[in-house]
Coordinates of C-alpha atoms and ligand atoms in Angstrom, one line a residue:
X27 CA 121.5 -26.8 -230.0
X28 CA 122.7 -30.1 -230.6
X29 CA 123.4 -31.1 -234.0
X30 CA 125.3 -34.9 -235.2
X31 CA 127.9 -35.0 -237.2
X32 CA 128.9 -37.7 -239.1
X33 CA 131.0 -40.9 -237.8
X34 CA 134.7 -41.0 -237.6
X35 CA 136.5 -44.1 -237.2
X36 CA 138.3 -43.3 -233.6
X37 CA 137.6 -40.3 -231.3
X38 CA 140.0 -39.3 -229.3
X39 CA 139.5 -37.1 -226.1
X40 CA 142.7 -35.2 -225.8
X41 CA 145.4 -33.7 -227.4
X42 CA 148.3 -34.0 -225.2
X43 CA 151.0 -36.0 -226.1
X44 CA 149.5 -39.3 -225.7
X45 CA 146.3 -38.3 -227.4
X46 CA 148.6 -36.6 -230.5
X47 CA 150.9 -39.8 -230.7
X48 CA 147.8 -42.0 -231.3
X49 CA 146.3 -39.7 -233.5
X50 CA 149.6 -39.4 -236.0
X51 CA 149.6 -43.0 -236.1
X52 CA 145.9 -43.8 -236.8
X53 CA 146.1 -41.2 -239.7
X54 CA 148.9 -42.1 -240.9
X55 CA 147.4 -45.7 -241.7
X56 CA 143.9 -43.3 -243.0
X57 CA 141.5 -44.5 -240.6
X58 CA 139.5 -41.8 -239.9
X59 CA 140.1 -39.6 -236.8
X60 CA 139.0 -36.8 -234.6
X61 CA 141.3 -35.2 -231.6
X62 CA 139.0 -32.8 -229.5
X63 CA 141.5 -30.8 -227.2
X64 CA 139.9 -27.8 -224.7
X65 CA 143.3 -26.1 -224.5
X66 CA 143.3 -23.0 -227.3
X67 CA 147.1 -22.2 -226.0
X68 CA 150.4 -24.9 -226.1
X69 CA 150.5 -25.3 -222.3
X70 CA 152.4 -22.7 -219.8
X71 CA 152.4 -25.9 -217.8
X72 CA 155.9 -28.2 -217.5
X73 CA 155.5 -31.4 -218.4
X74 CA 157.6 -33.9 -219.0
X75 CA 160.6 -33.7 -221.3
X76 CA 162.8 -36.8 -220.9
X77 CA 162.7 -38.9 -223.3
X78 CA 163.1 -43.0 -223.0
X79 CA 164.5 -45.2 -225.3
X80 CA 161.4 -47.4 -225.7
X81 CA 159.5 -43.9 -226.8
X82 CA 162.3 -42.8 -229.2
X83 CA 162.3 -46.6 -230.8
X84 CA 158.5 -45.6 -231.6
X85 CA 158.7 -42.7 -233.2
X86 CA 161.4 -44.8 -235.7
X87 CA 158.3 -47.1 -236.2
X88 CA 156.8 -43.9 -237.2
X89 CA 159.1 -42.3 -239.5
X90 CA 159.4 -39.3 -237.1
X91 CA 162.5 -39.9 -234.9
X92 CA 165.4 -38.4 -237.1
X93 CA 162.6 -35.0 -236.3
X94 CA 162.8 -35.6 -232.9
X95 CA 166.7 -36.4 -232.7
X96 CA 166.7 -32.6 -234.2
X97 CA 165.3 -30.9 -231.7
X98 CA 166.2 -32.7 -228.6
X99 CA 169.7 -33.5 -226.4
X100 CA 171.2 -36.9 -226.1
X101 CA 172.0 -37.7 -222.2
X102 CA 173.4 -41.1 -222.3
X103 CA 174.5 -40.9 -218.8
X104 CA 172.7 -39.4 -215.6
X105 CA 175.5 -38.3 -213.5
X106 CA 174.3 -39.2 -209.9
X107 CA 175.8 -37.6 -206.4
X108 CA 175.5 -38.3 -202.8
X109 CA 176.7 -35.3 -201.0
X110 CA 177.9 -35.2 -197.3
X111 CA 176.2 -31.7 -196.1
X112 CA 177.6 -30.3 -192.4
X113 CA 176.1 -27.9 -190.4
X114 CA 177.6 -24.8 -192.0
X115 CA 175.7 -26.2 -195.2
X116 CA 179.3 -26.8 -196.9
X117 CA 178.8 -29.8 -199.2
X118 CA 180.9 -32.4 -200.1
X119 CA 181.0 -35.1 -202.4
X120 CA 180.4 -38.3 -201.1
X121 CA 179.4 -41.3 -203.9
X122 CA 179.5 -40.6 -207.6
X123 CA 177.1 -43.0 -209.5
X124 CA 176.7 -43.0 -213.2
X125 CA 173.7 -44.6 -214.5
X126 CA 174.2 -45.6 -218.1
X127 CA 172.1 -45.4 -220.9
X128 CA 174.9 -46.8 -223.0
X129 CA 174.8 -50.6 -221.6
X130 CA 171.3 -50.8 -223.7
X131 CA 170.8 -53.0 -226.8
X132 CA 168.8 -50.4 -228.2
X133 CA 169.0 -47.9 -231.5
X134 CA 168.8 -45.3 -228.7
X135 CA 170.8 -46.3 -225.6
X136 CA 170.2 -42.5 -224.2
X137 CA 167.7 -40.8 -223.0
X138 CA 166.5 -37.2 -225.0
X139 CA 165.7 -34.2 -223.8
X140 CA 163.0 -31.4 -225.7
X141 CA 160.8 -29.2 -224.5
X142 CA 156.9 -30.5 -224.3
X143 CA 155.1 -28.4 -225.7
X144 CA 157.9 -28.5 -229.0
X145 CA 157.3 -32.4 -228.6
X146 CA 153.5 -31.8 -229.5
X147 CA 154.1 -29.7 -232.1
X148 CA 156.1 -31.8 -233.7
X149 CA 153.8 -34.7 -233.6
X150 CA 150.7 -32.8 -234.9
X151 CA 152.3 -30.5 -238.1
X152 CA 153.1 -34.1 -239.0
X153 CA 149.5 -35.9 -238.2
X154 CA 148.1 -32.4 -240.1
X155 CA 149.7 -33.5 -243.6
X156 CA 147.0 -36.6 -243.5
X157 CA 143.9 -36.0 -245.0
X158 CA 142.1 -38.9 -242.5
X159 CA 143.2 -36.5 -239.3
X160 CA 140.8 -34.0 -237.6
X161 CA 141.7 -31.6 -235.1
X162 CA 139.1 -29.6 -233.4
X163 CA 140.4 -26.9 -230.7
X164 CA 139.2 -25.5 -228.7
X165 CA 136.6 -28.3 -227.7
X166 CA 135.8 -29.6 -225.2
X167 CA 134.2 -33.3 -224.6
X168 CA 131.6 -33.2 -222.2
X169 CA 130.1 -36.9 -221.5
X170 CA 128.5 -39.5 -223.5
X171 CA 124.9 -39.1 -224.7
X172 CA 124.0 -42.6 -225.9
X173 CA 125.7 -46.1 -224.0
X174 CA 124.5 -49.3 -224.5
X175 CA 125.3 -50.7 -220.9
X176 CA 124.1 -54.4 -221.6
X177 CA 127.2 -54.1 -224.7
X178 CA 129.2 -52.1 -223.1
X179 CA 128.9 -49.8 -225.9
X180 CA 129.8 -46.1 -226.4
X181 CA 127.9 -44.5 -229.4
X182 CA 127.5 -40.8 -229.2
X183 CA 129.3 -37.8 -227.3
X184 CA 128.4 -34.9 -227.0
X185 CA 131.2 -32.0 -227.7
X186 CA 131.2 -28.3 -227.4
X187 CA 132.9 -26.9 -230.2
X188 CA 132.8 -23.3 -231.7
X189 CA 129.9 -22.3 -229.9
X190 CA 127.8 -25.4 -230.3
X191 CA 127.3 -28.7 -228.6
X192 CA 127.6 -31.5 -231.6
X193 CA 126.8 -34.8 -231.2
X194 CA 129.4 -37.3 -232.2
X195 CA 129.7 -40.8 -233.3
X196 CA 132.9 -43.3 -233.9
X197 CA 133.3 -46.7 -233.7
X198 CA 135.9 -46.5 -230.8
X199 CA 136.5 -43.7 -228.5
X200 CA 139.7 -43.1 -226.5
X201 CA 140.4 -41.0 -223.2
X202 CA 143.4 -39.0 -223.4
X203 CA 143.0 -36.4 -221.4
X204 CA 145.4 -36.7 -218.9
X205 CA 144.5 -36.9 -214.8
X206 CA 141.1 -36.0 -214.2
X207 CA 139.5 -38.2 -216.7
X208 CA 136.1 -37.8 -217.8
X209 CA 136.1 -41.1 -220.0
X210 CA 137.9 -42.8 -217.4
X211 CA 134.6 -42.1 -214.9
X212 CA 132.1 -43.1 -217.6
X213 CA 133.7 -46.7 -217.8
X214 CA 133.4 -46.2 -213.9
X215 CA 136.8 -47.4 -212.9
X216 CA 137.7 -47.1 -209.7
X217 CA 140.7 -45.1 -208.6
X218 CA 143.4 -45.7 -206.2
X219 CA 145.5 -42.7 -205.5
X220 CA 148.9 -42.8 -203.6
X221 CA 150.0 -39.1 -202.2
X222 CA 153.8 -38.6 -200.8
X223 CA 154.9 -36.4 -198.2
X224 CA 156.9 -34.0 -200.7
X225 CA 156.3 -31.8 -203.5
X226 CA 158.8 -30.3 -205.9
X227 CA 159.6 -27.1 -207.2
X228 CA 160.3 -27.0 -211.2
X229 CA 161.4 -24.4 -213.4
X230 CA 163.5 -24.4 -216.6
X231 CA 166.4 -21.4 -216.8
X232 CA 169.3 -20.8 -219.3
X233 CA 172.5 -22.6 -218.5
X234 CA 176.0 -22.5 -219.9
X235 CA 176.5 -24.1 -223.1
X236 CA 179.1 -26.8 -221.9
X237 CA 176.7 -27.7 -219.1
X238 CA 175.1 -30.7 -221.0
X239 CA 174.9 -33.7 -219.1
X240 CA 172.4 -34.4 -216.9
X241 CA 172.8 -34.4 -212.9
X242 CA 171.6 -35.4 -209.9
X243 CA 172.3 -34.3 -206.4
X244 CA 170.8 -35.4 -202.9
X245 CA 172.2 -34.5 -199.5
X246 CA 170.3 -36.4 -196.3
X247 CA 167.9 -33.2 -197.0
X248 CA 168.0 -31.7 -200.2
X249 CA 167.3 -33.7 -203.7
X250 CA 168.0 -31.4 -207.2
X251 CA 168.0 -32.6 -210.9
X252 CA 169.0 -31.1 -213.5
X253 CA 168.3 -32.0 -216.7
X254 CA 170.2 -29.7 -219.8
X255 CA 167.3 -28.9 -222.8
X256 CA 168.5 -27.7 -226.4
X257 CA 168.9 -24.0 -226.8
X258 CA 171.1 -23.8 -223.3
X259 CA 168.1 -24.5 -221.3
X260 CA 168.2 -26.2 -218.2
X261 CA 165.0 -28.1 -216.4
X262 CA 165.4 -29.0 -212.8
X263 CA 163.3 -30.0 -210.3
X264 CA 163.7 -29.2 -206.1
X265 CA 162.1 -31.5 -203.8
X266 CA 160.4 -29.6 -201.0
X267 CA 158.5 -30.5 -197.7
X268 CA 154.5 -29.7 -198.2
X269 CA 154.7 -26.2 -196.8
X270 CA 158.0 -25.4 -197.8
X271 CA 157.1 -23.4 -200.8
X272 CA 155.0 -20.6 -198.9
X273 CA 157.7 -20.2 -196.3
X274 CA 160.4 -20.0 -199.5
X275 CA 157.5 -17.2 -201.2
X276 CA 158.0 -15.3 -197.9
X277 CA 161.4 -15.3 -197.6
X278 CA 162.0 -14.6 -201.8
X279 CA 163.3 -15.8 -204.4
X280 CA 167.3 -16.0 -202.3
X281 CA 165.9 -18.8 -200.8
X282 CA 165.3 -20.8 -204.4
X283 CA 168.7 -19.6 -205.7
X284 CA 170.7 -21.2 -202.6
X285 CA 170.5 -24.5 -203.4
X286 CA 171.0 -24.3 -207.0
X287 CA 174.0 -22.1 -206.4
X288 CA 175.6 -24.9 -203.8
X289 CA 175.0 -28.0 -205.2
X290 CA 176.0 -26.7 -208.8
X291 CA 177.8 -22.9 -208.9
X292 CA 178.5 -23.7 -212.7
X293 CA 174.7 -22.7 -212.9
X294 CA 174.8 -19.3 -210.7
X295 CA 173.8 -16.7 -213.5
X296 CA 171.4 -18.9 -215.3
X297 CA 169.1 -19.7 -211.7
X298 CA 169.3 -16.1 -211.2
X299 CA 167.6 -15.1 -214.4
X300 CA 164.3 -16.4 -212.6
X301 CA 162.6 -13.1 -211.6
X302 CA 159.4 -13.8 -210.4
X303 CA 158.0 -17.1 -208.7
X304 CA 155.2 -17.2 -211.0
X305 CA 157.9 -19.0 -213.5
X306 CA 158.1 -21.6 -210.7
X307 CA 156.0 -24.4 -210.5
X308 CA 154.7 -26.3 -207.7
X309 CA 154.7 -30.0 -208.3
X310 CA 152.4 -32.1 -206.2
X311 CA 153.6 -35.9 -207.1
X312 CA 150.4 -38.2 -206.8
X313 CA 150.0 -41.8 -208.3
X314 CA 146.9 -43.2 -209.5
X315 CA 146.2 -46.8 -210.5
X316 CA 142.9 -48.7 -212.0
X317 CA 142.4 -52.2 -212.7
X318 CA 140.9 -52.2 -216.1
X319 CA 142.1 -49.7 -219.6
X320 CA 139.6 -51.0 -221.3
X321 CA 136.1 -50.8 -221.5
X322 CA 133.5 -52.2 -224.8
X323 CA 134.5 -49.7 -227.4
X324 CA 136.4 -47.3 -225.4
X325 CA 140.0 -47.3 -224.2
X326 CA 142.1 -44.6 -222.1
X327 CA 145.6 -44.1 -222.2
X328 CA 148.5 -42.2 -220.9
X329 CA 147.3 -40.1 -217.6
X330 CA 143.9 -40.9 -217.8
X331 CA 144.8 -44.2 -217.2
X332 CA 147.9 -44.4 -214.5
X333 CA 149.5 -41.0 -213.2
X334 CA 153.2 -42.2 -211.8
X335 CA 155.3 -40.4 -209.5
X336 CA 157.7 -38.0 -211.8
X337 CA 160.9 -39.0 -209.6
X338 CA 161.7 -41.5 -212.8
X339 CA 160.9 -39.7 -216.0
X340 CA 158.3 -42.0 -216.9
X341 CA 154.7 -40.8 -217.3
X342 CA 155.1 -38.5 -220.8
X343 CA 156.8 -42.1 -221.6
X344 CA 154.3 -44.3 -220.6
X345 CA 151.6 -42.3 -222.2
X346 CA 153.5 -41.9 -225.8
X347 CA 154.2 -46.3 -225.5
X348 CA 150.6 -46.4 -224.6
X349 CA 149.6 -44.6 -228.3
X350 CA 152.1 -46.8 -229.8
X351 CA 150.6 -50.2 -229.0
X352 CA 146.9 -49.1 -229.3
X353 CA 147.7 -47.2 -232.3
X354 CA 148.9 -50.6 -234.0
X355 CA 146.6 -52.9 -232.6
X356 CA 143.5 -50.6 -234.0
X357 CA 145.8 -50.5 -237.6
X358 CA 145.7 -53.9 -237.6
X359 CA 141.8 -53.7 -236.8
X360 CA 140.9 -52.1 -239.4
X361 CA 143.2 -53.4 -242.1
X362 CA 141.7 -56.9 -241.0
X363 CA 138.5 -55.4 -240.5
X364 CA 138.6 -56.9 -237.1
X365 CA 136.4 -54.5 -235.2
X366 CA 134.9 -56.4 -232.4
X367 CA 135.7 -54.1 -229.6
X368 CA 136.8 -57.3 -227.6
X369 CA 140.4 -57.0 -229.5
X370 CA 141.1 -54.1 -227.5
X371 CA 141.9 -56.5 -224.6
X372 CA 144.8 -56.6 -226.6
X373 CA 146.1 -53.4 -225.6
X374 CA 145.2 -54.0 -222.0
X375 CA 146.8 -57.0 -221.6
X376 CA 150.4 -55.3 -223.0
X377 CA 150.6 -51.6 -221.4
X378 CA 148.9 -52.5 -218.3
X379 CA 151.6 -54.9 -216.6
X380 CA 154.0 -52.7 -218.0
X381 CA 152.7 -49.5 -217.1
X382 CA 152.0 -51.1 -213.2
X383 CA 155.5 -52.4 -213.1
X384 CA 157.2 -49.0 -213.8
X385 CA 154.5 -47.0 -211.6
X386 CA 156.0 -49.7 -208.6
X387 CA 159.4 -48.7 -210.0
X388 CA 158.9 -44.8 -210.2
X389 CA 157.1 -44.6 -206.5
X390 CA 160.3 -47.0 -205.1
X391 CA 162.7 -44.9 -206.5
X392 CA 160.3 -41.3 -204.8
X393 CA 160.7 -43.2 -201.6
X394 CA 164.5 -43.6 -202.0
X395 CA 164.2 -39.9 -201.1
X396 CA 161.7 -39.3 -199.3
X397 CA 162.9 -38.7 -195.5
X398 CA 165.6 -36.2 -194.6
X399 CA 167.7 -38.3 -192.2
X400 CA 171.7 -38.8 -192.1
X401 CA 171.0 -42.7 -191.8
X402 CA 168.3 -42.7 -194.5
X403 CA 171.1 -41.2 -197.2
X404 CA 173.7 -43.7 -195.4
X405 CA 171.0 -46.6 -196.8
X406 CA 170.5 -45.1 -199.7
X407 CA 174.0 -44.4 -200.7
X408 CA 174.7 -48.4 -199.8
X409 CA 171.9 -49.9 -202.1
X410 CA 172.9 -47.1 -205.2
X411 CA 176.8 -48.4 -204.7
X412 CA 175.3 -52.2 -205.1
X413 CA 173.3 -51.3 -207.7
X414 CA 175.6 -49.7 -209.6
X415 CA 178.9 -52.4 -209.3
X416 CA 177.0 -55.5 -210.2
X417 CA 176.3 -55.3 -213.9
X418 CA 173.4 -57.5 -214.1
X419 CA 171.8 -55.1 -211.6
X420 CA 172.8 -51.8 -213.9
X421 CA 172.2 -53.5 -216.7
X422 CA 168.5 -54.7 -215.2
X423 CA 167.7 -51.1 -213.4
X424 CA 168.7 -49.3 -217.3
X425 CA 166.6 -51.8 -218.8
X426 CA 163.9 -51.6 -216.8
X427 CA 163.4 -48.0 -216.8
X428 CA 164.5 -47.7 -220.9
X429 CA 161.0 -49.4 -221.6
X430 CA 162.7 -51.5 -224.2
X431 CA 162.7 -54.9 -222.1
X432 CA 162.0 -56.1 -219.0
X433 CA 164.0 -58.2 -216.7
X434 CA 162.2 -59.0 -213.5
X435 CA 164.0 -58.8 -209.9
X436 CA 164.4 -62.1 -208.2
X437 CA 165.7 -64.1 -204.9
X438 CA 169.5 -64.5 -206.7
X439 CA 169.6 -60.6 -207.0
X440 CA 169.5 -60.2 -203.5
X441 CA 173.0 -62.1 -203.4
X442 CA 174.5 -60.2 -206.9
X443 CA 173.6 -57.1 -203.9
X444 CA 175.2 -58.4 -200.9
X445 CA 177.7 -60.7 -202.7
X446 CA 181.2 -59.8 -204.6
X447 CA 181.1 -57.4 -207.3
X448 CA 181.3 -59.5 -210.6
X449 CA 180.0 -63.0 -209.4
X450 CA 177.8 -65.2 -212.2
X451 CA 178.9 -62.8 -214.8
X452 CA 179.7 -64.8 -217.8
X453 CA 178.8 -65.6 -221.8
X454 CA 175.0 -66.6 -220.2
X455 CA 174.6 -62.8 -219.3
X456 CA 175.4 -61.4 -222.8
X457 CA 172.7 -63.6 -224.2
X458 CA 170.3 -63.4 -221.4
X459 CA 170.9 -59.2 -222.0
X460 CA 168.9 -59.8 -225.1
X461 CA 166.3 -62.3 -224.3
X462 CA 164.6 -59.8 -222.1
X463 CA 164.8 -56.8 -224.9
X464 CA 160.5 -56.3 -226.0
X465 CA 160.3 -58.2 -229.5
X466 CA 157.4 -57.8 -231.9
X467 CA 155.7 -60.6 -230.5
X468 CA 155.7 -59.0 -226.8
X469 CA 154.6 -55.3 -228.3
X470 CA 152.0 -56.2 -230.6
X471 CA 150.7 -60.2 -230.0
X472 CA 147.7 -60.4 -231.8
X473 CA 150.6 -60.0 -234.9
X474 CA 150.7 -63.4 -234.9
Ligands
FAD524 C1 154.8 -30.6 -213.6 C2 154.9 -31.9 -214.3 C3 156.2 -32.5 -214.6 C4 156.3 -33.7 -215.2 N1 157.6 -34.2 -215.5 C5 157.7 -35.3 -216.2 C6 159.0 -35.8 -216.6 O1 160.0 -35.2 -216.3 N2 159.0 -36.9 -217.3 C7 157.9 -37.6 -217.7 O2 158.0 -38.6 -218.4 N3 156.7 -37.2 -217.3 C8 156.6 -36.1 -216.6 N4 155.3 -35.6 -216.2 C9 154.2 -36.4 -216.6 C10 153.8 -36.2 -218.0 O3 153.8 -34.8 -218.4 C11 152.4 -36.7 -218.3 O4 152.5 -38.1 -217.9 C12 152.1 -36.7 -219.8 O5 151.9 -35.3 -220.1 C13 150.7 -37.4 -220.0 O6 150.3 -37.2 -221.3 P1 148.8 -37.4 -221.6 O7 148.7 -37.1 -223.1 O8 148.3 -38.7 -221.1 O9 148.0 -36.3 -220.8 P2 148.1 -34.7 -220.7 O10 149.5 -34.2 -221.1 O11 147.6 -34.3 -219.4 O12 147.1 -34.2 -221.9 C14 145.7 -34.3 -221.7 C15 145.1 -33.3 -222.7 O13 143.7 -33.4 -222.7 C16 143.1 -32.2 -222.7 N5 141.7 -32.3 -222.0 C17 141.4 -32.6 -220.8 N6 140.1 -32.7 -220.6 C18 139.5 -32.5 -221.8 C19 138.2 -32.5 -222.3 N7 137.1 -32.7 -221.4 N8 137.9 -32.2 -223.5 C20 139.0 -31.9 -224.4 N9 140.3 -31.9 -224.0 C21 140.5 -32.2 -222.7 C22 144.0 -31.3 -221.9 O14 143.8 -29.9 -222.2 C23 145.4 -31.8 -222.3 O15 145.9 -31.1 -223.4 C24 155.2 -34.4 -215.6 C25 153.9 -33.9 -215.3 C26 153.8 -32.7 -214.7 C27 152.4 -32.1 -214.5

């Protein structure tokens, strides 16, 4: 039986992290609003855990990062390592590259570490204080019932929630839920999907307490990171061939403790308190695009609207930055009653270049490592060395990925790579450094 219930300001499908974010900050300004999430359980799933600096400068915005500072790890640098592997699969060490945080303008030049599922907690004790939030779980949204197509227009959904379908109205309605989007096929976008010719194996396991920076190591056929959690966990991740994974299964659980044990023997007893490969996860990387975020009154964000290769810790990040902006821009909606949908083309117009340039970035930086030949690590051990001894291109590569700025690649970069280590490195830089930093007026334009 379908019954309606009345109107909330903003319905959002979701409550993953993205969907959570949005929600703390829309009630948090008391507009009215609904998160329907189908999951009863926090998620047995790993997700990401890596925290930008771009996300941690949003949760200041929102009075929450000192919270989040609390139950996370600082990793200001990510400790990178070629390593030579022989045939008798001895390893050794063969470029060191640290990749710093630390040469950030930011109030967070590090990246943060913290469990997901701790992450979402957080967010929605604090979105539960506000009498303007709703939470409805388990739910699940099941499609629209009434569009206006002519207006683009969503008005009613229908939702199944505590044994009844009830018919729900809002003014706006946002997808957040994550991949297989059911809002993102009512607005009928179009998909493109990129798939990669490796998978990874992830898992977190307990480490030594001293063990808290985080590493990376590839050989010309192996890739492991390891990134340290709170509570002396460790998260890594193995890349694998598609197929791999069965052929480890069958051989047993030796097969997963090998690497780990080579590349990082400081981590021996901790890998080996996996027992069973159930607490392994396959990984299958996969990249979606779509042209548009934004349809009439509805908008998706996060994984509904671009899924990005993991290889750069950026998706939980571009779907928390994505709640951010939208969150603001529908703030300032209301406070201005401003509610012509076609504002949302605000939003749009910010994450989408963004969230496009660091999907490019995320699925270069997969293909970096994505064939298993000597020469292959020889070139990739060449371009890290350039990339790492010019500081423009550090400083651009940090930024870049930090989401606090951008600072587009260009023709002169390709002589800062080829040409002597500190050339056109001067007073012009130190400015330039923070001319390319996001100010208000880039994250939220219609601010005028
Ligand atoms: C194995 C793995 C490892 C990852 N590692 C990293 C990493 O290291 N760093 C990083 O930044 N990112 C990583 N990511 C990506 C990151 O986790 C996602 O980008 C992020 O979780 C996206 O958040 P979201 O809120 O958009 O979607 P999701 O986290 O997918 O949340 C969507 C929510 O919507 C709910 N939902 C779906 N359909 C419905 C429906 N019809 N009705 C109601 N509720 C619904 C789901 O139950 C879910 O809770 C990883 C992802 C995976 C899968």
């Amino acid at each position: 039986m379908s019954q309606i219930l009345s109107e909330f300001d903003v319905v959002i499908i979701g409550g993953g992290i993205g969907g959570l974010t949005l929600s703390l900050k829309l009630a948090q300004a008391n507009i009215k609003v609904l998160v329907i999430e189908k999951e009863k359980q926090p998620g047995k799933i790993y997700k990401g855990e890596l925290l930008q600096p771009k996300s941690l400068e949003g949760f200041q915005e929102m009075g929450i990062s000192d919270m989040v500072v609390n139950e996370s790890l600082s990793l200001p640098v990510i400790h990178t390592y070629e390593m030579k592997e022989k045939k008798d699969g001895s390893l050794e060490e063969g470029l060191y590259i640290p990749l710093e945080y630390e040469r950030l303008h930011s109030q967070f030049p590090e990246a943060r570490m913290i469990p997901h599922e701790k992450l979402k907690k957080l967010v929605l004790d604090q979105a539960r204080k506000y009498d303007s939030f709703h939470y409805w779980n388990p739910a699940t949204f099941e499609g629209f019932t009434e569009m206006d197509e002519k207006n683009e227009q969503f008005n009613k959904a229908n939702v199944q929630f505590e044994n009844e379908v009830i018919e729900v109205e809002a003014k706006f309605f946002v997808g957040a839920e994550g991949r297989s989007s059911l809002m993102r096929k009512a607005m009928n976008q179009h998909v493109i999907t990129t798939q990669y010719n490796h998978q990874f194996l992830t898992v977190t396991f307990p480490r030594p307490e001293n063990f808290t920076e985080a590493r990376m190591y590839a050989s010309h056929k192996s890739f492991i990171g390891l990134f340290p959690l709170p509570d002396n966990q460790v998260r890594s991740v193995m890349l694998i061939k598609p197929g791999e994974y069965k052929q480890m299964k069958k051989q047993g659980l030796e097969s997963f403790y090998e690497p780990f044990e080579r590349f990082e023997p400081a981590l021996k007893d901790g890998v080996r308190a996996i027992e069973s490969w159930k607490q392994i996860q396959l990984m299958i990387p996969i990249r979606h695009n779509i042209n548009r975020y934004v349809k009439g009154n509805a908008a998706i964000i996060g994984d509904a609207a671009h899924t990005v290769h993991p290889m750069a810790g950026e998706g939980m990040n571009l779907a928390i930055q994505d709640a951010i902006v939208l969150g603001e821009l529908y703030v300032w909606m209301f406070r201005e009653n401003q509610l012509n949908p076609k504002h949302l083309k605000y939003y749009e117009k910010v994450r989408k270049k963004r969230s496009d340039r660091l999907s490019r970035l995320s699925h270069m930086s997969a293909i970096a490592y994505a064939w298993p030949y000597k020469w292959y690590q020889k070139g990739r051990m060449f371009a890290l060395k350039r990339l790492e001894r010019h500081p423009i291109l550090h400083y651009k590569h940090m930024l870049n990925i930090s989401g606090v700025g951008w600072w587009p690649y260009n023709l002169l970069d390709g002589f800062r790579f080829l040409g002597p280590r500190n050339a056109y490195v001067n007073n012009w830089f130190t400015q330039k450094k923070r001319s390319v930093i996001f100010d208000k007026k880039d994250d939220y334009p219609w601010l005028k």
